[in-house]
mmCIF file of C-alpha atoms in Angstrom:
data_model
loop_
_atom_site.group_PDB
_atom_site.id
_atom_site.type_symbol
_atom_site.label_atom_id
_atom_site.label_comp_id
_atom_site.label_asym_id
_atom_site.label_seq_id
_atom_site.Cartn_x
_atom_site.Cartn_y
_atom_site.Cartn_z
ATOM 1 C CA MET A 1375 -0.206 0.189 -0.306
ATOM 2 C CA ASN A 1376 1.408 3.290 -1.168
ATOM 3 C CA GLU A 1377 1.716 6.303 1.580
ATOM 4 C CA ILE A 1378 -1.424 8.314 -0.470
ATOM 5 C CA SER A 1379 -3.431 4.890 -0.047
ATOM 6 C CA HIS A 1380 -2.823 4.496 3.492
ATOM 7 C CA ILE A 1381 -3.682 7.622 4.385
ATOM 8 C CA LEU A 1382 -6.578 7.203 2.403
ATOM 9 C CA ALA A 1383 -7.652 4.041 4.719
ATOM 10 C CA ASN A 1384 -7.041 6.165 7.203
ATOM 11 C CA VAL A 1385 -9.597 8.803 6.842
ATOM 12 C CA HIS A 1386 -12.040 5.799 5.853
ATOM 13 C CA GLU A 1387 -11.668 5.353 9.723
ATOM 14 C CA ALA A 1388 -11.923 8.559 11.096
ATOM 15 C CA LYS A 1389 -14.856 9.495 13.490
ATOM 16 C CA ARG A 1390 -13.923 12.812 14.894
ATOM 17 C CA ILE A 1391 -13.539 15.259 12.170
ATOM 18 C CA ILE A 1392 -13.391 19.291 12.314
ATOM 19 C CA VAL A 1393 -13.404 20.889 9.111
ATOM 20 C CA LYS A 1394 -11.635 24.831 8.772
ATOM 21 C CA ILE A 1395 -13.513 26.356 6.321
ATOM 22 C CA GLY A 1396 -11.964 29.980 5.308
ATOM 23 C CA SER A 1397 -13.860 33.356 4.094
ATOM 24 C CA SER A 1398 -13.116 33.232 1.286
ATOM 25 C CA LEU A 1399 -15.016 29.571 0.007
ATOM 26 C CA LEU A 1400 -17.845 30.487 1.931
ATOM 27 C CA VAL A 1401 -18.330 34.609 1.045
ATOM 28 C CA ASN A 1402 -18.156 35.631 -2.267
ATOM 29 C CA LYS A 1403 -15.196 38.782 -2.327
ATOM 30 C CA GLN A 1404 -17.216 41.336 -4.523
ATOM 31 C CA THR A 1405 -20.440 40.031 -3.151
ATOM 32 C CA ASN A 1406 -20.077 39.640 0.397
ATOM 33 C CA LYS A 1407 -22.505 37.212 -0.236
ATOM 34 C CA ILE A 1408 -22.617 33.129 0.816
ATOM 35 C CA ASN A 1409 -22.067 31.040 -1.914
ATOM 36 C CA THR A 1410 -24.543 29.374 -1.305
ATOM 37 C CA THR A 1411 -23.527 27.099 -4.594
ATOM 38 C CA TRP A 1412 -20.221 25.480 -3.023
ATOM 39 C CA LEU A 1413 -22.061 25.444 0.837
ATOM 40 C CA LYS A 1414 -25.406 23.121 -0.716
ATOM 41 C CA SER A 1415 -22.883 20.735 -2.062
ATOM 42 C CA LEU A 1416 -20.246 21.212 1.764
ATOM 43 C CA ALA A 1417 -24.036 19.734 3.275
ATOM 44 C CA GLU A 1418 -24.072 17.377 0.877
ATOM 45 C CA ASP A 1419 -20.458 15.833 1.894
ATOM 46 C CA ILE A 1420 -21.859 16.803 5.922
ATOM 47 C CA LYS A 1421 -24.742 14.232 5.841
ATOM 48 C CA ASP A 1422 -22.262 11.758 3.824
ATOM 49 C CA TYR A 1423 -20.346 11.705 6.198
ATOM 50 C CA HIS A 1424 -23.023 11.624 9.237
ATOM 51 C CA ARG A 1425 -24.503 8.267 7.780
ATOM 52 C CA LYS A 1426 -20.829 6.884 7.547
ATOM 53 C CA GLY A 1427 -20.767 7.707 11.467
ATOM 54 C CA ARG A 1428 -18.831 10.190 11.814
ATOM 55 C CA GLU A 1429 -18.996 13.246 14.102
ATOM 56 C CA VAL A 1430 -18.100 16.827 12.397
ATOM 57 C CA ALA A 1431 -18.023 19.602 13.564
ATOM 58 C CA ILE A 1432 -17.237 22.995 11.857
ATOM 59 C CA VAL A 1433 -14.955 26.237 12.106
ATOM 60 C CA SER A 1434 -15.851 28.478 10.228
ATOM 61 C CA SER A 1435 -14.395 32.288 9.089
ATOM 62 C CA GLY A 1436 -16.763 34.659 7.583
ATOM 63 C CA ALA A 1437 -18.856 36.777 9.811
ATOM 64 C CA ILE A 1438 -16.508 39.895 9.427
ATOM 65 C CA ALA A 1439 -17.316 39.496 5.491
ATOM 66 C CA LEU A 1440 -20.817 39.077 6.115
ATOM 67 C CA GLY A 1441 -21.436 41.386 8.737
ATOM 68 C CA ARG A 1442 -19.713 43.991 6.035
ATOM 69 C CA ARG A 1443 -22.057 44.007 4.118
ATOM 70 C CA ALA A 1444 -24.651 43.456 6.426
ATOM 71 C CA LEU A 1445 -23.930 47.311 7.954
ATOM 72 C CA ASN A 1446 -22.630 48.450 5.024
ATOM 73 C CA LEU A 1447 -19.355 49.422 6.080
ATOM 74 C CA HIS A 1448 -16.008 49.844 3.246
ATOM 75 C CA SER A 1449 -13.800 47.830 1.933
ATOM 76 C CA GLY A 1450 -10.919 49.006 3.247
ATOM 77 C CA ILE A 1451 -8.770 47.704 6.676
ATOM 78 C CA LEU A 1452 -11.350 48.061 9.640
ATOM 79 C CA LYS A 1453 -10.550 48.983 12.767
ATOM 80 C CA LEU A 1454 -10.724 46.690 16.215
ATOM 81 C CA GLU A 1455 -14.340 48.290 16.424
ATOM 82 C CA GLU A 1456 -15.749 47.698 12.921
ATOM 83 C CA SER A 1457 -14.614 44.624 12.836
ATOM 84 C CA GLN A 1458 -15.505 43.769 15.957
ATOM 85 C CA ALA A 1459 -19.369 45.512 15.419
ATOM 86 C CA ALA A 1460 -19.257 43.448 11.741
ATOM 87 C CA ALA A 1461 -18.279 40.071 13.784
ATOM 88 C CA ALA A 1462 -21.343 40.577 15.656
ATOM 89 C CA ALA A 1463 -23.615 41.114 13.017
ATOM 90 C CA GLY A 1464 -22.371 38.569 10.510
ATOM 91 C CA GLN A 1465 -22.559 35.955 13.049
ATOM 92 C CA ILE A 1466 -25.985 35.770 12.805
ATOM 93 C CA HIS A 1467 -25.790 35.941 8.836
ATOM 94 C CA LEU A 1468 -23.685 32.692 9.061
ATOM 95 C CA ALA A 1469 -25.134 30.839 11.473
ATOM 96 C CA HIS A 1470 -28.391 31.442 9.922
ATOM 97 C CA ALA A 1471 -27.058 29.544 5.962
ATOM 98 C CA TYR A 1472 -25.587 27.036 8.058
ATOM 99 C CA GLU A 1473 -28.782 26.471 9.461
ATOM 100 C CA GLU A 1474 -30.947 26.475 5.794
ATOM 101 C CA THR A 1475 -28.830 24.584 4.261
ATOM 102 C CA LEU A 1476 -28.224 21.085 6.405
ATOM 103 C CA LYS A 1477 -31.367 21.330 7.668
ATOM 104 C CA LYS A 1478 -32.814 19.488 4.385
ATOM 105 C CA TYR A 1479 -30.715 17.177 5.739
ATOM 106 C CA ASN A 1480 -32.153 17.074 9.341
ATOM 107 C CA ILE A 1481 -28.888 17.879 10.845
ATOM 108 C CA LYS A 1482 -29.284 19.921 13.656
ATOM 109 C CA ILE A 1483 -26.847 23.056 13.890
ATOM 110 C CA ALA A 1484 -24.897 25.387 17.459
ATOM 111 C CA GLN A 1485 -23.078 27.883 17.537
ATOM 112 C CA ASN A 1486 -20.294 28.165 19.774
ATOM 113 C CA LEU A 1487 -17.675 31.347 19.892
ATOM 114 C CA LEU A 1488 -14.405 30.531 21.304
ATOM 115 C CA THR A 1489 -11.265 32.413 21.816
ATOM 116 C CA PHE A 1490 -7.932 30.762 23.035
ATOM 117 C CA GLU A 1491 -8.433 32.067 26.196
ATOM 118 C CA ASP A 1492 -11.762 29.100 26.350
ATOM 119 C CA SER A 1493 -8.288 26.311 25.925
ATOM 120 C CA GLU A 1494 -5.731 27.554 28.012
ATOM 121 C CA ASN A 1495 -8.037 28.271 30.946
ATOM 122 C CA ARG A 1496 -8.291 24.713 32.269
ATOM 123 C CA ARG A 1497 -11.786 25.405 33.567
ATOM 124 C CA ARG A 1498 -13.465 27.134 30.395
ATOM 125 C CA TYR A 1499 -11.387 24.026 28.689
ATOM 126 C CA LEU A 1500 -13.429 21.856 30.365
ATOM 127 C CA ASN A 1501 -16.599 23.665 29.950
ATOM 128 C CA ALA A 1502 -15.462 23.927 26.139
ATOM 129 C CA ARG A 1503 -15.430 20.254 25.845
ATOM 130 C CA ASN A 1504 -17.853 18.669 27.667
ATOM 131 C CA THR A 1505 -20.371 21.045 25.381
ATOM 132 C CA LEU A 1506 -18.681 20.010 21.945
ATOM 133 C CA ASP A 1507 -19.117 16.517 23.311
ATOM 134 C CA THR A 1508 -22.235 16.709 23.743
ATOM 135 C CA LEU A 1509 -23.583 17.878 20.861
ATOM 136 C CA LEU A 1510 -21.398 15.907 19.354
ATOM 137 C CA ARG A 1511 -22.831 13.415 20.646
ATOM 138 C CA LEU A 1512 -26.986 14.759 19.686
ATOM 139 C CA LYS A 1513 -25.496 14.260 15.818
ATOM 140 C CA ALA A 1514 -25.540 18.133 16.098
ATOM 141 C CA ILE A 1515 -23.135 19.678 14.079
ATOM 142 C CA PRO A 1516 -21.063 22.529 16.018
ATOM 143 C CA ILE A 1517 -20.821 25.911 14.133
ATOM 144 C CA ILE A 1518 -17.852 27.294 15.395
ATOM 145 C CA ASN A 1519 -15.862 31.084 15.844
ATOM 146 C CA GLU A 1520 -13.396 32.786 17.227
ATOM 147 C CA ASN A 1521 -15.578 35.396 19.404
ATOM 148 C CA ASP A 1522 -14.380 38.545 17.954
ATOM 149 C CA THR A 1523 -16.411 40.762 19.141
ATOM 150 C CA ILE A 1524 -14.351 40.683 22.946
ATOM 151 C CA ALA A 1525 -11.157 40.383 20.892
ATOM 152 C CA THR A 1526 -8.511 41.884 23.086
ATOM 153 C CA ASN A 1527 -5.536 42.360 19.762
ATOM 154 C CA GLU A 1528 -6.557 43.279 16.852
ATOM 155 C CA ILE A 1529 -7.897 40.517 15.246
ATOM 156 C CA ARG A 1530 -6.090 38.260 12.020
ATOM 157 C CA TYR A 1531 -7.672 36.663 9.386
ATOM 158 C CA GLY A 1532 -6.100 32.889 9.576
ATOM 159 C CA ASP A 1533 -6.321 32.599 13.693
ATOM 160 C CA ASN A 1534 -9.365 30.255 13.154
ATOM 161 C CA ASP A 1535 -6.587 27.949 11.865
ATOM 162 C CA ARG A 1536 -5.208 27.688 14.717
ATOM 163 C CA LEU A 1537 -8.870 27.863 16.823
ATOM 164 C CA ALA A 1538 -9.335 24.375 14.981
ATOM 165 C CA ALA A 1539 -6.411 22.727 15.898
ATOM 166 C CA ARG A 1540 -6.791 24.090 19.772
ATOM 167 C CA VAL A 1541 -10.420 22.560 18.808
ATOM 168 C CA ALA A 1542 -9.255 19.577 17.204
ATOM 169 C CA GLN A 1543 -7.011 19.169 20.773
ATOM 170 C CA MET A 1544 -9.980 19.610 23.189
ATOM 171 C CA ILE A 1545 -12.228 17.401 21.718
ATOM 172 C CA SER A 1546 -9.354 14.210 20.557
ATOM 173 C CA ALA A 1547 -10.269 15.036 16.921
ATOM 174 C CA ASP A 1548 -8.253 12.400 14.812
ATOM 175 C CA THR A 1549 -9.111 14.163 11.714
ATOM 176 C CA LEU A 1550 -8.450 18.087 11.029
ATOM 177 C CA ILE A 1551 -8.988 19.097 7.364
ATOM 178 C CA LEU A 1552 -8.523 23.097 6.190
ATOM 179 C CA LEU A 1553 -10.073 23.448 3.005
ATOM 180 C CA SER A 1554 -8.418 26.063 1.756
ATOM 181 C CA ASP A 1555 -7.524 28.061 -2.050
ATOM 182 C CA ILE A 1556 -4.454 26.095 -2.285
ATOM 183 C CA ASP A 1557 -4.320 22.370 -2.801
ATOM 184 C CA GLY A 1558 -1.181 22.467 -0.256
ATOM 185 C CA LEU A 1559 2.259 22.937 0.691
ATOM 186 C CA TYR A 1560 4.795 23.674 -1.345
ATOM 187 C CA SER A 1561 8.272 23.857 -1.523
ATOM 188 C CA ARG A 1562 8.275 27.445 -2.172
ATOM 189 C CA ASP A 1563 5.628 29.756 -2.968
ATOM 190 C CA PRO A 1564 3.751 28.724 -5.774
ATOM 191 C CA THR A 1565 2.351 32.145 -7.163
ATOM 192 C CA GLN A 1566 5.633 33.451 -7.217
ATOM 193 C CA HIS A 1567 8.262 30.381 -7.771
ATOM 194 C CA ILE A 1568 7.169 28.055 -10.988
ATOM 195 C CA ASN A 1569 9.798 25.348 -10.037
ATOM 196 C CA ALA A 1570 7.824 24.918 -6.905
ATOM 197 C CA THR A 1571 7.078 21.561 -5.991
ATOM 198 C CA PRO A 1572 3.708 20.007 -4.317
ATOM 199 C CA ILE A 1573 5.100 17.936 -0.383
ATOM 200 C CA ASN A 1574 2.580 15.024 -0.329
ATOM 201 C CA HIS A 1575 3.314 14.523 3.009
ATOM 202 C CA VAL A 1576 4.961 15.731 6.310
ATOM 203 C CA ILE A 1577 6.016 13.252 9.171
ATOM 204 C CA LYS A 1578 7.527 16.304 11.447
ATOM 205 C CA ILE A 1579 7.343 20.081 11.487
ATOM 206 C CA THR A 1580 11.238 21.033 11.119
ATOM 207 C CA PRO A 1581 12.574 24.588 10.043
ATOM 208 C CA LYS A 1582 12.637 23.535 6.770
ATOM 209 C CA ILE A 1583 8.893 22.601 6.577
ATOM 210 C CA LYS A 1584 8.294 26.171 9.107
ATOM 211 C CA ALA A 1585 10.869 28.300 6.271
ATOM 212 C CA MET A 1586 8.493 26.513 3.101
ATOM 213 C CA ALA A 1587 5.542 28.598 4.804
ATOM 214 C CA GLY A 1588 7.148 32.292 4.161
ATOM 215 C CA LYS A 1589 5.800 34.934 6.190
ATOM 216 C CA VAL A 1590 1.655 37.094 6.406
ATOM 217 C CA ASN A 1591 2.931 40.689 5.951
ATOM 218 C CA ALA A 1592 0.820 43.130 7.235
ATOM 219 C CA ARG A 1593 -1.381 43.348 3.981
ATOM 220 C CA ASP A 1594 -2.167 40.258 4.211
ATOM 221 C CA ALA A 1595 -3.097 39.685 7.342
ATOM 222 C CA PHE A 1596 -5.765 41.526 6.530
ATOM 223 C CA ARG A 1597 -7.515 40.366 3.762
ATOM 224 C CA MET A 1598 -9.860 38.196 3.228
ATOM 225 C CA GLY A 1599 -9.188 34.500 4.405
ATOM 226 C CA SER A 1600 -5.574 35.255 3.978
ATOM 227 C CA GLY A 1601 -4.193 33.864 6.480
ATOM 228 C CA GLY A 1602 -1.556 31.825 5.138
ATOM 229 C CA MET A 1603 0.144 29.230 4.661
ATOM 230 C CA VAL A 1604 2.764 29.865 8.035
ATOM 231 C CA THR A 1605 -0.704 29.733 10.353
ATOM 232 C CA LYS A 1606 -1.397 26.425 8.797
ATOM 233 C CA ILE A 1607 1.919 25.041 9.880
ATOM 234 C CA GLN A 1608 1.323 26.315 12.768
ATOM 235 C CA ALA A 1609 -1.945 25.062 13.044
ATOM 236 C CA ALA A 1610 -0.176 21.472 12.386
ATOM 237 C CA SER A 1611 2.083 21.927 14.867
ATOM 238 C CA ILE A 1612 -0.614 21.849 17.359
ATOM 239 C CA CYS A 1613 -2.445 19.405 15.654
ATOM 240 C CA MET A 1614 0.764 16.430 15.352
ATOM 241 C CA ASP A 1615 1.490 17.000 19.474
ATOM 242 C CA ALA A 1616 -2.425 15.817 20.063
ATOM 243 C CA GLY A 1617 -2.408 12.622 17.064
ATOM 244 C CA CYS A 1618 -4.521 14.122 15.271
ATOM 245 C CA ARG A 1619 -3.494 14.086 11.417
ATOM 246 C CA MET A 1620 -4.317 17.165 9.793
ATOM 247 C CA VAL A 1621 -4.767 17.639 5.961
ATOM 248 C CA ILE A 1622 -5.246 20.850 3.818
ATOM 249 C CA ALA A 1623 -7.004 20.466 0.413
ATOM 250 C CA ASP A 1624 -8.581 22.750 -2.163
ATOM 251 C CA GLY A 1625 -12.063 23.704 -0.981
ATOM 252 C CA ARG A 1626 -13.273 26.170 -3.863
ATOM 253 C CA ILE A 1627 -14.194 22.788 -5.945
ATOM 254 C CA ASN A 1628 -17.796 21.781 -4.938
ATOM 255 C CA ASN A 1629 -18.252 18.375 -2.675
ATOM 256 C CA PRO A 1630 -14.479 19.618 -1.715
ATOM 257 C CA LEU A 1631 -14.947 16.826 1.548
ATOM 258 C CA LYS A 1632 -15.496 13.929 -0.744
ATOM 259 C CA ALA A 1633 -13.111 15.039 -3.116
ATOM 260 C CA ILE A 1634 -10.290 14.646 -0.459
ATOM 261 C CA GLU A 1635 -10.928 11.043 -0.976
ATOM 262 C CA ASP A 1636 -9.201 11.451 -3.917
ATOM 263 C CA VAL A 1637 -6.389 9.866 -4.577
ATOM 264 C CA SER A 1638 -5.242 12.114 -7.634
ATOM 265 C CA ARG A 1639 -6.218 15.069 -5.949
ATOM 266 C CA ARG A 1640 -3.034 16.937 -4.930
ATOM 267 C CA GLN A 1641 -2.970 18.046 -0.757
ATOM 268 C CA THR A 1642 -0.577 18.003 2.036
ATOM 269 C CA TRP A 1643 -1.453 15.970 4.974
ATOM 270 C CA PHE A 1644 0.543 15.788 8.307
ATOM 271 C CA LEU A 1645 0.921 12.413 9.876
ATOM 272 C CA PRO A 1646 1.383 12.449 13.774
ATOM 273 C CA LYS A 1647 3.124 9.455 15.687
ATOM 274 C CA ILE A 1648 0.253 8.711 17.954
ATOM 275 C CA LYS A 1649 -3.263 8.633 18.411
ATOM 276 C CA PRO A 1650 -5.761 11.683 19.946
ATOM 277 C CA LYS A 1651 -6.681 9.340 22.817
ATOM 278 C CA ALA A 1652 -2.699 9.014 23.543
ATOM 279 C CA ALA A 1653 -1.613 12.162 23.076
ATOM 280 C CA ARG A 1654 -4.215 13.879 25.636
ATOM 281 C CA LYS A 1655 -2.930 11.005 28.444
ATOM 282 C CA GLN A 1656 1.152 11.978 27.924
ATOM 283 C CA TRP A 1657 -0.324 15.722 27.778
ATOM 284 C CA ILE A 1658 -1.952 14.888 31.238
ATOM 285 C CA ALA A 1659 0.515 12.456 32.957
ATOM 286 C CA GLY A 1660 3.532 15.366 32.077
ATOM 287 C CA SER A 1661 1.497 17.800 34.493
ATOM 288 C CA LEU A 1662 4.300 19.100 36.790
ATOM 289 C CA LYS A 1663 1.957 20.593 39.447
ATOM 290 C CA ARG A 1664 -0.050 18.387 41.360
ATOM 291 C CA ASP A 1665 -3.267 20.679 42.903
ATOM 292 C CA GLY A 1666 -4.150 17.832 45.399
ATOM 293 C CA ILE A 1667 -4.219 14.599 46.196
ATOM 294 C CA ILE A 1668 -7.113 11.454 46.121
ATOM 295 C CA VAL A 1669 -6.577 8.517 48.270
ATOM 296 C CA ILE A 1670 -8.184 5.362 46.634
ATOM 297 C CA ASP A 1671 -9.055 2.057 48.205
ATOM 298 C CA ASP A 1672 -8.105 -1.098 46.800
ATOM 299 C CA GLY A 1673 -11.049 -1.768 44.781
ATOM 300 C CA ALA A 1674 -10.601 2.024 42.976
ATOM 301 C CA VAL A 1675 -6.996 0.252 42.383
ATOM 302 C CA ASN A 1676 -7.912 -2.631 40.617
ATOM 303 C CA ALA A 1677 -10.607 0.103 38.668
ATOM 304 C CA LEU A 1678 -8.531 1.898 36.647
ATOM 305 C CA LYS A 1679 -5.444 -0.814 36.150
ATOM 306 C CA LYS A 1680 -8.316 -2.393 33.983
ATOM 307 C CA GLY A 1681 -8.648 1.152 32.313
ATOM 308 C CA LYS A 1682 -11.649 2.462 33.713
ATOM 309 C CA SER A 1683 -12.885 5.713 35.872
ATOM 310 C CA LEU A 1684 -12.870 6.465 39.537
ATOM 311 C CA LEU A 1685 -15.803 6.990 40.971
ATOM 312 C CA PRO A 1686 -16.438 8.266 44.691
ATOM 313 C CA ALA A 1687 -17.182 5.285 45.741
ATOM 314 C CA GLY A 1688 -13.601 4.026 45.921
ATOM 315 C CA VAL A 1689 -12.091 7.003 47.040
ATOM 316 C CA ILE A 1690 -10.706 7.829 50.983
ATOM 317 C CA HIS A 1691 -10.257 10.990 51.702
ATOM 318 C CA VAL A 1692 -9.150 13.863 49.412
ATOM 319 C CA ASP A 1693 -5.892 16.305 50.237
ATOM 320 C CA GLY A 1694 -5.249 19.872 49.311
ATOM 321 C CA SER A 1695 -6.854 22.739 47.574
ATOM 322 C CA PHE A 1696 -8.025 22.135 44.137
ATOM 323 C CA GLU A 1697 -10.797 23.278 41.624
ATOM 324 C CA ARG A 1698 -12.512 21.291 38.602
ATOM 325 C CA GLY A 1699 -10.421 20.251 36.344
ATOM 326 C CA ASP A 1700 -6.838 20.799 37.934
ATOM 327 C CA THR A 1701 -4.812 17.986 37.954
ATOM 328 C CA VAL A 1702 -4.583 15.651 41.124
ATOM 329 C CA SER A 1703 -2.603 13.369 41.976
ATOM 330 C CA ILE A 1704 -4.450 9.708 43.395
ATOM 331 C CA GLN A 1705 -3.143 7.836 45.114
ATOM 332 C CA ASP A 1706 -3.063 4.380 47.119
ATOM 333 C CA LYS A 1707 -3.298 4.006 50.863
ATOM 334 C CA GLN A 1708 0.200 3.074 51.372
ATOM 335 C CA GLY A 1709 1.109 6.628 49.561
ATOM 336 C CA HIS A 1710 1.854 5.651 45.607
ATOM 337 C CA GLU A 1711 1.246 7.705 43.069
ATOM 338 C CA LEU A 1712 -0.651 5.067 40.680
ATOM 339 C CA ALA A 1713 -2.316 7.705 38.576
ATOM 340 C CA CYS A 1714 -3.009 11.053 38.036
ATOM 341 C CA GLY A 1715 -5.698 13.208 35.889
ATOM 342 C CA LEU A 1716 -8.712 16.322 35.765
ATOM 343 C CA SER A 1717 -10.577 16.422 38.729
ATOM 344 C CA ALA A 1718 -14.252 16.923 38.022
ATOM 345 C CA TYR A 1719 -14.674 18.500 41.222
ATOM 346 C CA SER A 1720 -13.467 21.181 43.372
ATOM 347 C CA SER A 1721 -11.672 19.456 46.315
ATOM 348 C CA GLU A 1722 -14.682 20.539 48.233
ATOM 349 C CA ASP A 1723 -17.153 18.690 46.664
ATOM 350 C CA ALA A 1724 -15.272 15.577 46.284
ATOM 351 C CA SER A 1725 -14.724 15.950 49.862
ATOM 352 C CA LYS A 1726 -18.658 15.681 50.576
ATOM 353 C CA ILE A 1727 -19.078 12.696 47.890
ATOM 354 C CA LYS A 1728 -16.003 10.843 48.542
ATOM 355 C CA GLY A 1729 -17.165 7.518 49.401
ATOM 356 C CA TYR A 1730 -21.165 7.881 47.616
ATOM 357 C CA LYS A 1731 -22.540 6.131 44.329
ATOM 358 C CA SER A 1732 -22.154 8.598 41.981
ATOM 359 C CA GLU A 1733 -26.797 8.128 41.816
ATOM 360 C CA ASP A 1734 -26.257 9.309 45.700
ATOM 361 C CA ILE A 1735 -23.742 12.746 44.264
ATOM 362 C CA GLU A 1736 -27.046 14.772 43.775
ATOM 363 C CA ASP A 1737 -28.805 14.424 46.783
ATOM 364 C CA VAL A 1738 -25.554 14.823 48.612
ATOM 365 C CA LEU A 1739 -24.053 17.833 46.407
ATOM 366 C CA GLY A 1740 -27.888 19.133 45.475
ATOM 367 C CA TYR A 1741 -27.429 19.276 41.939
ATOM 368 C CA LYS A 1742 -26.588 16.311 39.483
ATOM 369 C CA GLY A 1743 -23.355 15.744 38.811
ATOM 370 C CA ARG A 1744 -21.035 14.116 36.817
ATOM 371 C CA SER A 1745 -20.655 9.858 37.821
ATOM 372 C CA ALA A 1746 -17.266 9.948 37.543
ATOM 373 C CA MET A 1747 -14.375 11.732 39.921
ATOM 374 C CA VAL A 1748 -11.992 11.945 37.994
ATOM 375 C CA HIS A 1749 -13.160 10.225 34.325
ATOM 376 C CA ALA A 1750 -10.663 7.598 32.175
ATOM 377 C CA ASN A 1751 -9.997 9.651 29.743
ATOM 378 C CA ASP A 1752 -8.941 12.513 31.870
ATOM 379 C CA LEU A 1753 -6.526 10.004 33.812
ATOM 380 C CA ALA A 1754 -2.774 8.169 32.866
ATOM 381 C CA LEU A 1755 -1.785 5.843 34.431
ATOM 382 C CA ARG A 1756 2.129 5.937 35.972
ATOM 383 C CA ALA A 1757 3.897 3.654 32.978
ATOM 384 C CA GLN A 1758 4.838 1.141 35.432
ATOM 385 C CA ASP A 1759 0.990 0.139 36.361
ATOM 386 C CA GLU A 1760 -0.482 0.771 32.854
ATOM 387 C CA ASP A 1761 2.002 -2.283 32.282
ATOM 388 C CA GLU A 1762 1.279 -5.034 34.756
#
């Protein structure tokens, strides 16, 4: 099996996919109106993905471009407050376009506005991840965009490349598809050098790969949909660290997702060495700071070694002061650390429900919390315990 066929085999097995759509694909540059024919073809592809049991989230640019038209703003570079106003107005039109197009296939959408802080602040990260997980489980399509209306820095087109990668990392997606107005990475800028050669796949982000991306100048940073190759390489780096494969593909054609499965089409794949689940557990295990300690009984020790979640019933003692989402050390009665993980409860609430069955949590706390104190997906066993 050749390299591309191997990649496509992996794509056919993809279960959780992020599709990033740039402004230049979704919005007509001359009219600032939605490219309805293209969007309808994308909806057909998403319908097919759903039919195959794949979960899909969309990170979509286009709000500012649509807002320009709605607010009759000038065509030049916008001031920060004008960009924020355009984003606020355009986001309504953007969500409506997706809703109207996907409802033909009885596919529901949900609007999610995120910032990079949502991926950096642990509690906000957990809230966002849980929301997106729930939407995907309910077969809805999250339509995700950066929350430009509260941005503290100048809004730069292309940020959604990195945001898409952060979302992929956040929800342990196995594939990120960057639909672009270029068909992949080249050795040099193909618009400037006729001898530029396409790069089919990348297994490591090296200085040489970064150099191929070139630079984005100030003017290009403000052109519609032109985050440039720089942000795409940065997105690839985030994805590969998270165990998520990424492809840069030409989105200018109709049915762009279906076209990716065509071996003859030019595109660039970035292939990680590990899977998303393993990458997430490495990230958790690599946390140097432990904000608290949870001591567990022998039954819980055995359950953890079998890959189970830590339930309140198996907790003997809670030590330290921590909040929901903080990293805790999970120890046996002899004080040996068996694992570390992200706590679903604060130390105060964890102390209250220790020893209780999960169905009793609501009676104890007065609200219906999570059944696990530390979910298996948020838990990393120490290496020697995994090998036993």
